GROMACS .gro file of C-alpha atoms in nm:
model
  273
    1ARG     CA    1   0.000   0.000   0.000
    2GLU     CA    2   0.282   0.240   0.091
    3LEU     CA    3   0.468   0.177  -0.236
    4CYS     CA    4   0.178   0.214  -0.482
    5GLU     CA    5   0.285   0.556  -0.608
    6PHE     CA    6   0.629   0.422  -0.706
    7ILE     CA    7   0.511   0.120  -0.908
    8ASP     CA    8   0.413   0.143  -1.275
    9PHE     CA    9   0.344  -0.227  -1.340
   10ALA     CA   10   0.224  -0.494  -1.096
   11LEU     CA   11   0.255  -0.866  -1.181
   12LEU     CA   12   0.026  -1.066  -0.956
   13PHE     CA   13   0.128  -1.430  -1.008
   14ASN     CA   14   0.384  -1.603  -1.228
   15GLU     CA   15   0.248  -1.854  -1.484
   16PRO     CA   16  -0.064  -1.988  -1.305
   17GLY     CA   17  -0.109  -2.278  -1.547
   18VAL     CA   18   0.251  -2.391  -1.512
   19TYR     CA   19   0.242  -2.381  -1.132
   20ALA     CA   20  -0.079  -2.586  -1.115
   21PHE     CA   21   0.056  -2.836  -1.368
   22LEU     CA   22   0.388  -2.883  -1.187
   23ALA     CA   23   0.232  -2.903  -0.842
   24TYR     CA   24  -0.057  -3.137  -0.919
   25TYR     CA   25   0.036  -3.331  -1.233
   26LYS     CA   26   0.413  -3.382  -1.253
   27GLY     CA   27   0.449  -3.563  -0.922
   28GLU     CA   28   0.797  -3.581  -0.770
   29LYS     CA   29   0.949  -3.402  -1.072
   30GLY     CA   30   0.733  -3.095  -1.021
   31LEU     CA   31   0.675  -2.846  -0.741
   32PRO     CA   32   0.530  -2.886  -0.389
   33PRO     CA   33   0.313  -3.071  -0.298
   34TYR     CA   34   0.447  -3.303  -0.575
   35GLU     CA   35   0.115  -3.471  -0.649
   36LYS     CA   36  -0.051  -3.632  -0.951
   37ASN     CA   37  -0.416  -3.546  -0.910
   38PHE     CA   38  -0.611  -3.390  -1.197
   39SER     CA   39  -0.907  -3.285  -0.982
   40LYS     CA   40  -0.669  -3.098  -0.751
   41LEU     CA   41  -0.504  -2.937  -1.054
   42VAL     CA   42  -0.842  -2.804  -1.167
   43LYS     CA   43  -0.923  -2.686  -0.814
   44ALA     CA   44  -0.585  -2.513  -0.784
   45LEU     CA   45  -0.647  -2.326  -1.109
   46GLU     CA   46  -0.991  -2.217  -0.987
   47ASN     CA   47  -0.838  -2.088  -0.663
   48ILE     CA   48  -0.560  -1.906  -0.848
   49LYS     CA   49  -0.808  -1.740  -1.086
   50SER     CA   50  -1.018  -1.623  -0.791
   51THR     CA   51  -0.705  -1.494  -0.617
   52LEU     CA   52  -0.594  -1.299  -0.925
   53ILE     CA   53  -0.931  -1.126  -0.952
   54GLN     CA   54  -0.939  -1.042  -0.580
   55ALA     CA   55  -0.576  -0.923  -0.581
   56SER     CA   56  -0.654  -0.680  -0.865
   57ASP     CA   57  -0.944  -0.537  -0.664
   58VAL     CA   58  -0.730  -0.504  -0.351
   59LEU     CA   59  -0.452  -0.322  -0.535
   60ARG     CA   60  -0.695  -0.074  -0.684
   61SER     CA   61  -0.859  -0.021  -0.345
   62TYR     CA   62  -0.516   0.090  -0.222
   63GLY     CA   63  -0.515   0.363  -0.486
   64PHE     CA   64  -0.279   0.184  -0.724
   65LYS     CA   65  -0.273   0.377  -1.054
   66GLY     CA   66  -0.030   0.158  -1.249
   67LYS     CA   67  -0.108  -0.128  -1.486
   68ILE     CA   68  -0.198  -0.469  -1.345
   69GLY     CA   69  -0.135  -0.804  -1.514
   70PHE     CA   70   0.040  -1.139  -1.479
   71PRO     CA   71   0.260  -1.361  -1.700
   72SER     CA   72   0.103  -1.665  -1.869
   73PHE     CA   73   0.323  -1.934  -2.021
   74VAL     CA   74   0.229  -1.999  -2.386
   75PRO     CA   75   0.217  -2.382  -2.425
   76ASN     CA   76   0.238  -2.368  -2.807
   77THR     CA   77   0.166  -2.742  -2.810
   78HIS     CA   78   0.099  -2.942  -3.126
   79PRO     CA   79   0.043  -3.315  -3.189
   80VAL     CA   80   0.355  -3.500  -3.298
   81SER     CA   81   0.129  -3.673  -3.552
   82SER     CA   82  -0.197  -3.539  -3.694
   83PHE     CA   83  -0.315  -3.901  -3.711
   84SER     CA   84  -0.298  -3.942  -3.332
   85LEU     CA   85  -0.633  -3.840  -3.183
   86ARG     CA   86  -0.499  -3.858  -2.826
   87ALA     CA   87  -0.201  -3.637  -2.913
   88ARG     CA   88  -0.435  -3.383  -3.071
   89VAL     CA   89  -0.654  -3.385  -2.760
   90TYR     CA   90  -0.356  -3.334  -2.527
   91ALA     CA   91  -0.226  -3.050  -2.745
   92ARG     CA   92  -0.563  -2.873  -2.735
   93GLN     CA   93  -0.602  -2.931  -2.361
   94ALA     CA   94  -0.270  -2.762  -2.286
   95TRP     CA   95  -0.386  -2.450  -2.473
   96SER     CA   96  -0.733  -2.448  -2.317
   97ASN     CA   97  -0.678  -2.571  -1.960
   98LEU     CA   98  -0.343  -2.405  -1.886
   99PHE     CA   99  -0.372  -2.086  -2.091
  100TYR     CA  100  -0.705  -1.968  -2.232
  101ASP     CA  101  -0.927  -2.082  -1.944
  102VAL     CA  102  -0.724  -1.871  -1.701
  103LEU     CA  103  -0.723  -1.566  -1.927
  104ASP     CA  104  -1.091  -1.595  -2.023
  105GLU     CA  105  -1.192  -1.557  -1.659
  106THR     CA  106  -0.930  -1.309  -1.536
  107SER     CA  107  -0.878  -1.078  -1.835
  108PRO     CA  108  -1.158  -0.835  -1.734
  109SER     CA  109  -0.970  -0.771  -1.407
  110VAL     CA  110  -0.630  -0.685  -1.559
  111ASP     CA  111  -0.499  -0.399  -1.771
  112PHE     CA  112  -0.278  -0.606  -2.001
  113ILE     CA  113  -0.210  -0.967  -2.096
  114GLY     CA  114   0.143  -1.089  -2.018
  115VAL     CA  115   0.292  -1.378  -2.215
  116ASP     CA  116   0.599  -1.598  -2.167
  117TYR     CA  117   0.697  -1.754  -2.500
  118TYR     CA  118   0.985  -1.991  -2.574
  119THR     CA  119   0.939  -2.280  -2.821
  120LYS     CA  120   0.695  -2.485  -3.028
  121ASN     CA  121   0.631  -2.815  -2.847
  122PHE     CA  122   0.515  -3.148  -2.989
  123VAL     CA  123   0.325  -3.394  -2.768
  124ASP     CA  124   0.261  -3.766  -2.817
  125SER     CA  125  -0.041  -3.982  -2.732
  126THR     CA  126   0.052  -3.978  -2.362
  127GLY     CA  127   0.069  -3.598  -2.346
  128ARG     CA  128   0.448  -3.601  -2.311
  129ILE     CA  129   0.654  -3.340  -2.497
  130VAL     CA  130   0.876  -3.548  -2.726
  131PHE     CA  131   1.062  -3.262  -2.888
  132SER     CA  132   1.054  -2.886  -2.943
  133THR     CA  133   1.146  -2.654  -3.228
  134ILE     CA  134   1.225  -2.285  -3.242
  135GLU     CA  135   0.948  -2.092  -3.417
  136PRO     CA  136   0.985  -1.714  -3.373
  137GLU     CA  137   0.710  -1.631  -3.622
  138ALA     CA  138   0.454  -1.798  -3.394
  139LEU     CA  139   0.505  -1.516  -3.145
  140THR     CA  140   0.349  -1.271  -3.392
  141ARG     CA  141   0.042  -1.494  -3.424
  142VAL     CA  142   0.015  -1.544  -3.047
  143LEU     CA  143   0.026  -1.171  -2.973
  144ALA     CA  144  -0.229  -1.094  -3.245
  145THR     CA  145  -0.463  -1.373  -3.131
  146ILE     CA  146  -0.451  -1.260  -2.768
  147TYR     CA  147  -0.520  -0.899  -2.861
  148LEU     CA  148  -0.813  -0.992  -3.085
  149ARG     CA  149  -0.958  -1.221  -2.817
  150TYR     CA  150  -0.925  -0.996  -2.512
  151LYS     CA  151  -0.892  -0.643  -2.655
  152LYS     CA  152  -0.617  -0.567  -2.404
  153PRO     CA  153  -0.256  -0.454  -2.463
  154VAL     CA  154  -0.003  -0.737  -2.448
  155ALA     CA  155   0.342  -0.761  -2.293
  156VAL     CA  156   0.616  -1.014  -2.368
  157LEU     CA  157   0.740  -1.077  -2.014
  158GLU     CA  158   0.965  -1.377  -2.084
  159ASN     CA  159   1.143  -1.490  -2.399
  160GLY     CA  160   1.482  -1.656  -2.411
  161LEU     CA  161   1.706  -1.944  -2.510
  162ALA     CA  162   1.913  -2.156  -2.271
  163THR     CA  163   2.254  -2.172  -2.438
  164ARG     CA  164   2.607  -2.037  -2.418
  165ASN     CA  165   2.621  -2.043  -2.799
  166ASP     CA  166   2.611  -1.667  -2.851
  167ALA     CA  167   2.552  -1.682  -3.226
  168LEU     CA  168   2.247  -1.904  -3.176
  169LYS     CA  169   2.120  -1.697  -2.885
  170THR     CA  170   2.162  -1.373  -3.079
  171ARG     CA  171   1.966  -1.510  -3.372
  172TYR     CA  172   1.688  -1.617  -3.135
  173LEU     CA  173   1.677  -1.268  -2.984
  174VAL     CA  174   1.674  -1.083  -3.317
  175ASP     CA  175   1.416  -1.316  -3.474
  176HIS     CA  176   1.178  -1.278  -3.180
  177LEU     CA  177   1.221  -0.902  -3.161
  178TYR     CA  178   1.139  -0.892  -3.531
  179SER     CA  179   0.826  -1.099  -3.463
  180VAL     CA  180   0.721  -0.847  -3.197
  181TYR     CA  181   0.777  -0.569  -3.450
  182LYS     CA  182   0.555  -0.753  -3.701
  183ALA     CA  183   0.280  -0.776  -3.439
  184ILE     CA  184   0.306  -0.402  -3.368
  185GLU     CA  185   0.300  -0.334  -3.741
  186ALA     CA  186  -0.025  -0.535  -3.759
  187GLY     CA  187  -0.183  -0.311  -3.496
  188VAL     CA  188  -0.118  -0.503  -3.174
  189PRO     CA  189  -0.039  -0.270  -2.879
  190VAL     CA  190   0.274  -0.428  -2.727
  191LEU     CA  191   0.379  -0.270  -2.398
  192CYS     CA  192   0.722  -0.428  -2.364
  193TYR     CA  193   0.962  -0.710  -2.450
  194LEU     CA  194   1.166  -0.866  -2.169
  195TRP     CA  195   1.438  -1.129  -2.212
  196TRP     CA  196   1.466  -1.418  -1.970
  197SER     CA  197   1.698  -1.358  -1.808
  198PHE     CA  198   1.942  -1.079  -1.719
  199LEU     CA  199   2.160  -1.294  -1.489
  200HIS     CA  200   2.212  -1.669  -1.456
  201GLY     CA  201   1.961  -1.830  -1.221
  202TYR     CA  202   1.820  -2.148  -1.072
  203GLU     CA  203   1.560  -2.343  -1.270
  204TRP     CA  204   1.296  -2.570  -1.115
  205GLU     CA  205   1.210  -2.931  -1.207
  206GLY     CA  206   1.558  -3.053  -1.120
  207TYR     CA  207   1.740  -2.842  -1.379
  208GLY     CA  208   1.922  -2.634  -1.121
  209TYR     CA  209   2.189  -2.409  -1.268
  210GLN     CA  210   2.233  -2.605  -1.592
  211PRO     CA  211   2.020  -2.389  -1.829
  212PHE     CA  212   2.202  -2.068  -1.921
  213PHE     CA  213   1.945  -1.809  -2.027
  214ALA     CA  214   2.147  -1.511  -1.906
  215LEU     CA  215   2.241  -1.204  -2.107
  216VAL     CA  216   2.517  -1.129  -1.856
  217ASP     CA  217   2.749  -1.396  -1.715
  218VAL     CA  218   2.912  -1.363  -1.373
  219GLY     CA  219   3.269  -1.480  -1.311
  220GLU     CA  220   3.401  -1.651  -0.999
  221ASP     CA  221   3.518  -1.309  -0.878
  222TYR     CA  222   3.163  -1.175  -0.933
  223THR     CA  223   3.269  -0.974  -1.236
  224ARG     CA  224   2.978  -0.925  -1.476
  225LYS     CA  225   3.052  -1.020  -1.836
  226PRO     CA  226   2.794  -0.909  -2.096
  227THR     CA  227   2.744  -1.164  -2.373
  228GLN     CA  228   2.742  -1.088  -2.744
  229THR     CA  229   2.364  -1.125  -2.726
  230ALA     CA  230   2.346  -0.857  -2.455
  231GLN     CA  231   2.551  -0.620  -2.667
  232GLN     CA  232   2.327  -0.678  -2.968
  233PHE     CA  233   2.015  -0.627  -2.757
  234SER     CA  234   2.160  -0.303  -2.621
  235GLU     CA  235   2.227  -0.172  -2.972
  236ILE     CA  236   1.875  -0.255  -3.091
  237ALA     CA  237   1.724  -0.091  -2.781
  238ARG     CA  238   1.929   0.226  -2.836
  239THR     CA  239   1.873   0.258  -3.211
  240ARG     CA  240   1.525   0.099  -3.227
  241ILE     CA  241   1.637  -0.059  -3.556
  242ILE     CA  242   1.657  -0.418  -3.679
  243SER     CA  243   1.824  -0.384  -4.016
  244VAL     CA  244   1.788  -0.622  -4.310
  245ASP     CA  245   2.165  -0.675  -4.294
  246LEU     CA  246   2.139  -0.780  -3.929
  247LEU     CA  247   1.859  -1.026  -4.008
  248HIS     CA  248   2.069  -1.179  -4.288
  249LYS     CA  249   2.377  -1.195  -4.065
  250VAL     CA  250   2.216  -1.368  -3.767
  251ARG     CA  251   2.035  -1.614  -3.994
  252GLU     CA  252   2.367  -1.753  -4.112
  253THR     CA  253   2.342  -1.952  -3.788
  254SER     CA  254   2.094  -2.240  -3.814
  255TYR     CA  255   1.851  -2.350  -3.546
  256PRO     CA  256   1.862  -2.716  -3.438
  257LYS     CA  257   1.582  -2.905  -3.612
  258LYS     CA  258   1.460  -3.095  -3.307
  259ILE     CA  259   1.532  -3.023  -2.942
  260ARG     CA  260   1.463  -3.300  -2.691
  261ASP     CA  261   1.472  -3.059  -2.395
  262TRP     CA  262   1.497  -2.687  -2.468
  263ARG     CA  263   1.631  -2.613  -2.119
  264LEU     CA  264   1.925  -2.849  -2.176
  265LEU     CA  265   2.004  -2.726  -2.526
  266ASP     CA  266   2.379  -2.697  -2.468
  267GLN     CA  267   2.404  -3.068  -2.385
  268GLU     CA  268   2.231  -3.152  -2.713
  269LEU     CA  269   2.448  -2.914  -2.913
  270GLN     CA  270   2.760  -3.081  -2.775
  271VAL     CA  271   2.624  -3.421  -2.876
  272THR     CA  272   2.535  -3.310  -3.228
  273THR     CA  273   2.865  -3.131  -3.285
   0.00000   0.00000   0.00000
């Protein structure tokens, strides 16, 4: 309440669908309470949606004048085979249960729709993600679809690639920034684009410190070392330009065709090279 006048944007809850899925579907590989109970997953989502709506009301009752929203992870799930009915059902359920259902109910209570977008994911007949691909152009479609559906500004709150391969990471950054530009060009009001993440951090689900999303590395003496990707991001932010030459240059680096686990990309790159 005391800090309201100093805050421009308030994010209420991080990735509601992901939390409910990890806590009540993934079991011991997820988050507390490490259960596998679909009815509890549904109940958790209902409670989170109610909490988001109430939290928005409470903030505004305090006199908060900034913009209120929360990040939603974009599943971007697709069936590994169009001939597999079960895979198609699982792919649709991820979109509906973990993404749209939350936004459909809570969007009237927020000022913008936040999205976390990473990869395109292919699921099999058991609902397991068997591989992922990098599809920057899908971000344009996601932003446009969300805006048309909810008539609210959108914000890219997470986007990133877990690798120390700077050429690959820089291409990912430039391609996704270009996709955001294409969405803006199409009339989508985009509030911001944030990279995940600024510094190296700990990842859940047993990944620990293995995935390297950071723009800035930190040495053993705590010296900060900006990556090539950070320098490129800085230049684009200063000039507000993504040139045709830059697009051609970064696209000399190829994306891997199939990624078994996008958070352990460096391990796969070492195997393939």
